[in-house]
Short mmCIF file of C-alpha atoms in Angstrom, two decimals:
data_model
loop_
_atom_site.label_atom_id
_atom_site.label_comp_id
_atom_site.label_asym_id
_atom_site.label_seq_id
_atom_site.Cartn_x
_atom_site.Cartn_y
_atom_site.Cartn_z
CA UNK A 932 0.07 -0.35 0.16
CA UNK A 933 1.11 3.85 -0.06
CA UNK A 934 3.12 4.55 2.25
CA UNK A 935 1.23 7.83 3.03
CA UNK A 936 -2.39 7.47 3.28
CA UNK A 937 -4.51 9.91 1.21
CA UNK A 938 -7.76 11.37 2.38
CA UNK A 939 -10.57 9.29 1.94
CA UNK A 940 -8.99 6.10 2.33
CA UNK A 941 -10.57 3.40 4.24
CA UNK A 942 -8.03 0.95 6.38
CA UNK A 943 -8.59 -1.97 7.98
CA UNK A 944 -12.15 -1.63 6.26
CA UNK A 945 -13.19 0.64 9.41
CA UNK A 946 -11.01 3.97 9.73
CA UNK A 947 -11.34 6.29 6.92
CA UNK A 948 -8.01 9.11 6.71
CA UNK A 949 -9.91 12.54 6.59
CA UNK A 950 -5.84 14.32 6.63
CA UNK A 951 -2.77 13.94 8.21
CA UNK A 952 -2.05 15.85 11.70
CA UNK A 953 1.30 14.74 12.45
CA UNK A 954 4.79 13.85 11.23
CA UNK A 955 7.85 12.73 12.52
CA UNK A 956 10.79 10.37 11.55
CA UNK A 957 9.00 7.51 12.93
CA UNK A 958 5.55 7.84 11.53
CA UNK A 959 2.57 9.96 10.68
CA UNK A 960 -0.67 10.37 12.59
CA UNK A 961 -3.84 11.05 11.03
CA UNK A 962 -6.98 12.08 11.97
CA UNK A 963 -10.08 9.22 10.59
CA UNK A 964 -13.32 8.45 11.03
CA UNK A 965 -14.42 5.33 12.64
CA UNK A 966 -16.82 3.57 9.82
CA UNK A 967 -18.77 1.42 12.78
CA UNK A 968 -19.16 3.62 15.28
CA UNK A 969 -20.63 6.53 13.61
CA UNK A 970 -19.31 10.65 14.07
CA UNK A 971 -16.17 9.04 16.65
CA UNK A 972 -12.91 10.55 15.44
CA UNK A 973 -9.96 9.00 15.73
CA UNK A 974 -6.42 9.55 15.90
CA UNK A 975 -4.43 6.56 13.65
CA UNK A 976 -0.98 6.47 14.34
CA UNK A 977 0.99 5.08 11.60
CA UNK A 978 4.10 3.02 12.12
CA UNK A 979 7.04 3.06 9.43
CA UNK A 980 10.81 0.91 9.70
CA UNK A 981 14.09 1.58 8.37
CA UNK A 982 14.01 0.41 4.99
CA UNK A 983 17.10 -0.06 5.71
CA UNK A 984 16.98 -3.24 8.48
CA UNK A 985 18.18 -6.70 8.24
CA UNK A 986 15.36 -9.19 7.91
CA UNK A 987 15.72 -10.39 11.15
CA UNK A 988 15.83 -7.06 12.72
CA UNK A 989 12.25 -5.99 11.50
CA UNK A 990 10.76 -9.12 12.09
CA UNK A 991 11.42 -8.29 15.97
CA UNK A 992 10.59 -4.50 15.62
CA UNK A 993 7.53 -5.54 14.18
CA UNK A 994 6.77 -8.22 17.05
CA UNK A 995 7.72 -5.23 19.69
CA UNK A 996 5.48 -3.11 18.12
CA UNK A 997 2.57 -5.73 18.49
CA UNK A 998 3.81 -6.38 22.60
CA UNK A 999 3.43 -3.20 22.88
CA UNK A 1000 0.58 -2.09 21.26
CA UNK A 1001 -1.20 -4.46 23.49
CA UNK A 1002 0.04 -3.03 26.34
CA UNK A 1003 -1.02 0.36 25.85
CA UNK A 1004 -4.06 -0.94 25.02
CA UNK A 1005 -4.75 -2.18 28.73
CA UNK A 1006 -4.12 0.62 29.80
CA UNK A 1007 -6.36 3.56 30.92
CA UNK A 1008 -6.22 6.64 32.44
CA UNK A 1009 -7.91 10.05 32.17
CA UNK A 1010 -5.09 11.47 30.79
CA UNK A 1011 -4.25 9.35 28.57
CA UNK A 1012 -5.81 8.44 25.24
CA UNK A 1013 -7.40 5.50 25.10
CA UNK A 1014 -5.90 2.73 23.00
CA UNK A 1015 -8.47 1.28 20.73
CA UNK A 1016 -7.61 -1.16 17.95
CA UNK A 1017 -4.25 -2.07 16.55
CA UNK A 1018 -3.13 -3.87 13.01
CA UNK A 1019 -0.89 -4.19 10.29
CA UNK A 1020 -1.44 -3.74 6.32
CA UNK A 1021 1.23 -5.05 4.59
CA UNK A 1022 4.59 -3.54 5.34
CA UNK A 1023 3.11 -0.66 8.15
CA UNK A 1024 1.37 -1.34 11.33
CA UNK A 1025 -1.31 1.22 12.49
CA UNK A 1026 -1.86 2.01 16.31
CA UNK A 1027 -5.59 3.07 17.17
CA UNK A 1028 -6.24 6.03 19.74
CA UNK A 1029 -8.79 8.53 20.86
CA UNK A 1030 -8.86 12.14 19.26
CA UNK A 1031 -8.26 14.47 21.78
CA UNK A 1032 -9.44 17.66 20.69
CA UNK A 1033 -8.20 21.26 21.83
CA UNK A 1034 -4.98 23.39 21.75
CA UNK A 1035 -1.57 21.90 22.69
CA UNK A 1036 0.56 23.62 24.81
CA UNK A 1037 3.20 24.40 22.73
CA UNK A 1038 0.16 26.31 20.58
CA UNK A 1039 -0.90 28.10 24.04
CA UNK A 1040 3.00 28.89 24.74
CA UNK A 1041 3.55 30.50 21.43
CA UNK A 1042 0.35 32.58 21.97
CA UNK A 1043 1.38 33.20 25.53
CA UNK A 1044 5.00 34.66 23.95
CA UNK A 1045 3.14 36.56 21.04
CA UNK A 1046 1.06 38.44 23.35
CA UNK A 1047 4.31 39.33 25.68
CA UNK A 1048 3.35 37.17 28.49
CA UNK A 1049 3.60 34.92 30.27
CA UNK A 1050 1.36 31.41 31.47
CA UNK A 1051 0.45 31.91 34.69
CA UNK A 1052 1.74 29.74 37.65
CA UNK A 1053 -1.49 28.88 38.76
CA UNK A 1054 -2.39 26.80 35.04
CA UNK A 1055 0.53 25.43 34.68
CA UNK A 1056 1.09 23.74 38.07
CA UNK A 1057 -2.87 22.24 37.39
CA UNK A 1058 -1.55 20.79 34.15
CA UNK A 1059 1.49 19.78 36.17
CA UNK A 1060 -0.46 17.77 38.29
CA UNK A 1061 -2.20 15.69 35.77
CA UNK A 1062 0.80 15.48 33.89
CA UNK A 1063 2.28 13.70 36.92
CA UNK A 1064 -0.66 11.68 37.70
CA UNK A 1065 0.14 10.08 34.22
CA UNK A 1066 3.42 9.50 34.65
CA UNK A 1067 2.92 7.92 38.01
CA UNK A 1068 0.04 5.73 36.01
CA UNK A 1069 2.47 4.47 33.83
CA UNK A 1070 5.44 4.42 35.55
CA UNK A 1071 3.80 2.25 38.25
CA UNK A 1072 2.85 -0.31 35.80
CA UNK A 1073 3.79 -4.17 35.25
CA UNK A 1074 6.69 -3.75 33.69
CA UNK A 1075 6.87 -0.09 33.73
CA UNK A 1076 6.11 2.62 31.33
CA UNK A 1077 8.22 4.80 30.15
CA UNK A 1078 7.10 7.96 27.70
CA UNK A 1079 10.46 9.07 26.88
CA UNK A 1080 9.09 12.30 25.12
CA UNK A 1081 7.26 14.49 27.06
CA UNK A 1082 7.56 18.09 25.50
CA UNK A 1083 4.90 21.11 24.75
CA UNK A 1084 3.95 19.69 21.56
CA UNK A 1085 2.86 15.89 23.20
CA UNK A 1086 0.30 17.83 25.61
CA UNK A 1087 -2.74 18.73 24.72
CA UNK A 1088 -5.47 20.86 27.00
CA UNK A 1089 -9.20 19.97 25.98
CA UNK A 1090 -11.92 22.37 25.91
CA UNK A 1091 -13.22 21.24 29.68
CA UNK A 1092 -9.41 21.82 30.89
CA UNK A 1093 -8.10 17.75 31.18
CA UNK A 1094 -4.81 17.53 30.32
CA UNK A 1095 -3.81 14.40 27.50
CA UNK A 1096 -0.35 12.96 27.02
CA UNK A 1097 -1.03 12.43 23.55
CA UNK A 1098 1.50 10.35 21.40
CA UNK A 1099 2.95 6.59 22.87
CA UNK A 1100 5.54 7.03 19.34
CA UNK A 1101 8.50 6.80 22.12
CA UNK A 1102 7.11 4.63 25.06
CA UNK A 1103 9.78 2.04 26.05
CA UNK A 1104 9.01 -1.01 28.16
CA UNK A 1105 11.18 -1.53 31.02
CA UNK A 1106 11.29 -5.58 30.52
CA UNK A 1107 13.81 -7.36 34.08
CA UNK A 1108 16.20 -8.64 31.17
CA UNK A 1109 16.73 -5.20 29.76
CA UNK A 1110 17.57 -6.88 26.40
CA UNK A 1111 14.29 -5.68 24.12
CA UNK A 1112 14.68 -3.03 21.60
CA UNK A 1113 11.54 -0.29 21.00
CA UNK A 1114 11.30 0.51 17.28
CA UNK A 1115 8.49 2.75 18.56
CA UNK A 1116 11.32 5.00 20.15
CA UNK A 1117 13.40 7.26 19.03
CA UNK A 1118 16.03 9.98 20.55
CA UNK A 1119 13.60 12.37 21.81
CA UNK A 1120 13.18 15.72 21.61
CA UNK A 1121 16.62 17.15 22.01
CA UNK A 1122 15.44 20.35 24.16
CA UNK A 1123 13.74 17.92 26.79
CA UNK A 1124 16.05 14.90 26.70
CA UNK A 1125 18.61 14.19 29.20
CA UNK A 1126 21.72 12.91 28.16
CA UNK A 1127 21.72 9.19 29.52
CA UNK A 1128 18.81 9.00 26.72
CA UNK A 1129 21.48 10.11 23.85
CA UNK A 1130 22.71 7.38 21.95
CA UNK A 1131 19.68 4.26 21.55
CA UNK A 1132 20.54 2.57 24.60
CA UNK A 1133 17.52 2.46 26.71
CA UNK A 1134 18.63 0.36 29.41
CA UNK A 1135 20.47 3.20 31.17
CA UNK A 1136 17.08 5.29 31.06
CA UNK A 1137 14.31 5.10 34.09
CA UNK A 1138 11.29 7.20 35.22
CA UNK A 1139 14.23 9.99 36.19
CA UNK A 1140 13.90 10.53 32.26
CA UNK A 1141 10.94 11.14 32.07
CA UNK A 1142 10.98 13.90 34.99
CA UNK A 1143 13.79 15.60 32.99
CA UNK A 1144 11.56 15.91 30.30
CA UNK A 1145 8.90 16.91 32.56
CA UNK A 1146 11.07 19.02 33.96
CA UNK A 1147 12.24 20.70 30.79
CA UNK A 1148 8.69 21.16 29.92
CA UNK A 1149 7.64 23.12 33.01
CA UNK A 1150 10.62 25.26 32.09
CA UNK A 1151 9.65 26.34 28.71
CA UNK A 1152 6.08 26.31 29.79
CA UNK A 1153 6.74 29.22 32.51
CA UNK A 1154 9.70 30.77 30.32
CA UNK A 1155 8.37 30.91 27.19
CA UNK A 1156 12.39 29.79 26.83
CA UNK A 1157 13.29 26.67 25.41
CA UNK A 1158 15.59 24.82 27.85
CA UNK A 1159 19.34 24.64 27.05
CA UNK A 1160 20.52 21.39 25.29
CA UNK A 1161 21.96 19.14 27.44
CA UNK A 1162 24.74 18.50 25.37
CA UNK A 1163 26.42 21.78 25.98
CA UNK A 1164 24.79 21.98 29.23
CA UNK A 1165 27.54 18.93 30.23
CA UNK A 1166 29.72 20.88 28.28
CA UNK A 1167 28.90 24.30 30.31
CA UNK A 1168 27.11 23.61 33.69
CA UNK A 1169 26.61 27.09 34.60
CA UNK A 1170 25.15 28.40 32.09
CA UNK A 1171 21.61 27.37 32.06
CA UNK A 1172 19.64 30.52 32.55
CA UNK A 1173 17.49 30.00 36.39
CA UNK A 1174 13.64 30.26 35.27
CA UNK A 1175 13.45 33.80 38.06
CA UNK A 1176 16.19 36.11 36.58
CA UNK A 1177 13.51 35.48 32.92
CA UNK A 1178 10.28 35.14 34.72
CA UNK A 1179 10.25 36.66 38.41
CA UNK A 1180 6.89 35.78 39.01
CA UNK A 1181 7.71 32.09 39.21
CA UNK A 1182 7.94 31.33 42.83
CA UNK A 1183 11.09 30.36 44.49
CA UNK A 1184 9.96 26.67 45.13
CA UNK A 1185 8.36 26.00 41.62
CA UNK A 1186 12.11 27.14 40.49
CA UNK A 1187 13.70 24.92 42.42
CA UNK A 1188 11.36 22.16 42.03
CA UNK A 1189 11.61 22.49 38.75
CA UNK A 1190 16.33 22.74 38.54
CA UNK A 1191 16.09 19.71 40.41
CA UNK A 1192 14.13 17.74 37.99
CA UNK A 1193 16.35 19.46 35.02
CA UNK A 1194 19.96 18.04 36.92
CA UNK A 1195 22.61 16.35 34.57
CA UNK A 1196 23.06 13.38 36.13
CA UNK A 1197 19.87 10.57 36.95
CA UNK A 1198 21.10 10.77 40.74
CA UNK A 1199 20.50 14.39 41.26
CA UNK A 1200 16.80 14.48 40.28
CA UNK A 1201 13.74 13.32 41.97
CA UNK A 1202 13.15 9.98 42.46
CA UNK A 1203 10.29 9.46 40.55
CA UNK A 1204 7.31 11.93 39.59
CA UNK A 1205 5.97 11.61 42.39
CA UNK A 1206 8.39 13.65 44.52
CA UNK A 1207 9.15 15.69 41.79
CA UNK A 1208 5.32 16.78 41.90
CA UNK A 1209 5.02 17.18 45.89
CA UNK A 1210 7.94 19.59 45.18
CA UNK A 1211 6.16 21.68 42.86
CA UNK A 1212 3.34 22.00 44.96
CA UNK A 1213 5.53 21.84 48.33
CA UNK A 1214 3.73 19.07 49.77
CA UNK A 1215 5.85 17.31 52.45
CA UNK A 1216 5.69 14.04 54.59
CA UNK A 1217 7.36 14.17 57.52
CA UNK A 1218 9.67 16.14 59.08
CA UNK A 1219 9.19 20.06 58.54
CA UNK A 1220 10.89 21.23 55.81
CA UNK A 1221 11.28 24.51 53.77
CA UNK A 1222 11.26 24.85 49.89
CA UNK A 1223 12.53 27.57 48.34
CA UNK A 1224 12.70 29.45 50.90
CA UNK A 1225 8.91 29.47 52.52
CA UNK A 1226 7.16 26.80 54.22
CA UNK A 1227 4.75 24.34 51.77
CA UNK A 1228 1.05 25.75 51.63
CA UNK A 1229 0.13 22.33 53.59
CA UNK A 1230 2.95 23.30 56.05
CA UNK A 1231 1.44 26.75 56.81
CA UNK A 1232 -1.95 25.62 57.39
CA UNK A 1233 -0.64 23.35 59.85
CA UNK A 1234 1.24 25.41 61.82
CA UNK A 1235 -1.66 28.16 61.33
CA UNK A 1236 -3.91 25.20 62.93
CA UNK A 1237 -1.59 24.75 65.82
CA UNK A 1238 -0.91 27.99 66.98
CA UNK A 1239 -4.73 29.04 67.09
CA UNK A 1240 -5.21 25.90 69.17
CA UNK A 1241 -1.49 26.78 71.26
CA UNK A 1242 -3.74 30.70 72.16
CA UNK A 1243 -6.87 29.09 72.68
CA UNK A 1244 -4.76 26.83 75.45
CA UNK A 1245 -3.29 29.59 76.90
CA UNK A 1246 -5.97 32.21 76.84
CA UNK A 1247 -7.90 29.53 78.79
CA UNK A 1248 -5.26 29.18 81.24
CA UNK A 1249 -4.81 32.86 81.89
CA UNK A 1250 -8.90 33.00 81.98
CA UNK A 1251 -8.58 29.73 84.78
CA UNK A 1252 -5.98 32.18 86.70
CA UNK A 1253 -7.63 35.31 86.58
CA UNK A 1254 -10.95 33.10 88.37
CA UNK A 1255 -8.85 32.24 90.70
CA UNK A 1256 -7.76 34.85 91.96
CA UNK A 1257 -10.82 36.49 92.24
CA UNK A 1258 -12.26 33.63 94.12
CA UNK A 1259 -9.96 33.28 96.32
CA UNK A 1260 -9.83 37.70 97.35
CA UNK A 1261 -13.26 37.31 97.89
#
């Protein structure tokens, strides 16, 4: 078949192609209408393989696609598009998922930048909570699933305000033996890719690679400035411009969390997405600690409640003392 389905072409006797909505080195995504479910729009991802692959590698690649597609079809999370079908036609494999309406965050970022404004930190943190929930869900699968290409253009905000992580193109299954290759993967997008993800050796990546890309994405959203390429940072670590020096409205706590996530070495980053999100929002567990120069909101609430209780207790004791003195003098 034609490597690029044209408008009006029906795939798998079910999906009528409308037009292309995304394209990259490892495939294309098309908007299609589900002819069995009238009115349902879906996104059909075509996965292409390097024609120079030896026969054995091509077979392994396609087997890997089927394994990954099977896993993705089992996922069910409100911030992830539902994968509903997958199939092969000739030398092409296809993945069918929900079509997500709305603007992606790259578009929203461009609109803010063109108007000379920054996106509101409150909005960005709301999106971050949703993204973090989706990534935590993926990372806690068995085996864990890494996305490996988190960036503004892969995040869409629906008209209702729900954020969806829309592209599974670089998904990586962390198999215990680490011998599988992931042909759906690429190298990520350079500006958001951690150093350990370069070179194609995915056995050295774990959830902290997604944490890095997540942090870089928030850096971009809050500053209107693309994060510095990690390879350039490796040569000149001090060259990274801090977020608040670009956008002073960013709170110190948020800046500190983002810079933590963007650490060059994985061991210097938050151990997982949950830890990163807690640092962003100021949530803490265990002992009282300060984040970015101020106590977290939750701790401030606890401190305020405790101070109120102590004030009432002291006031009560003073009242009883005065009452006792008055009775004694009588």
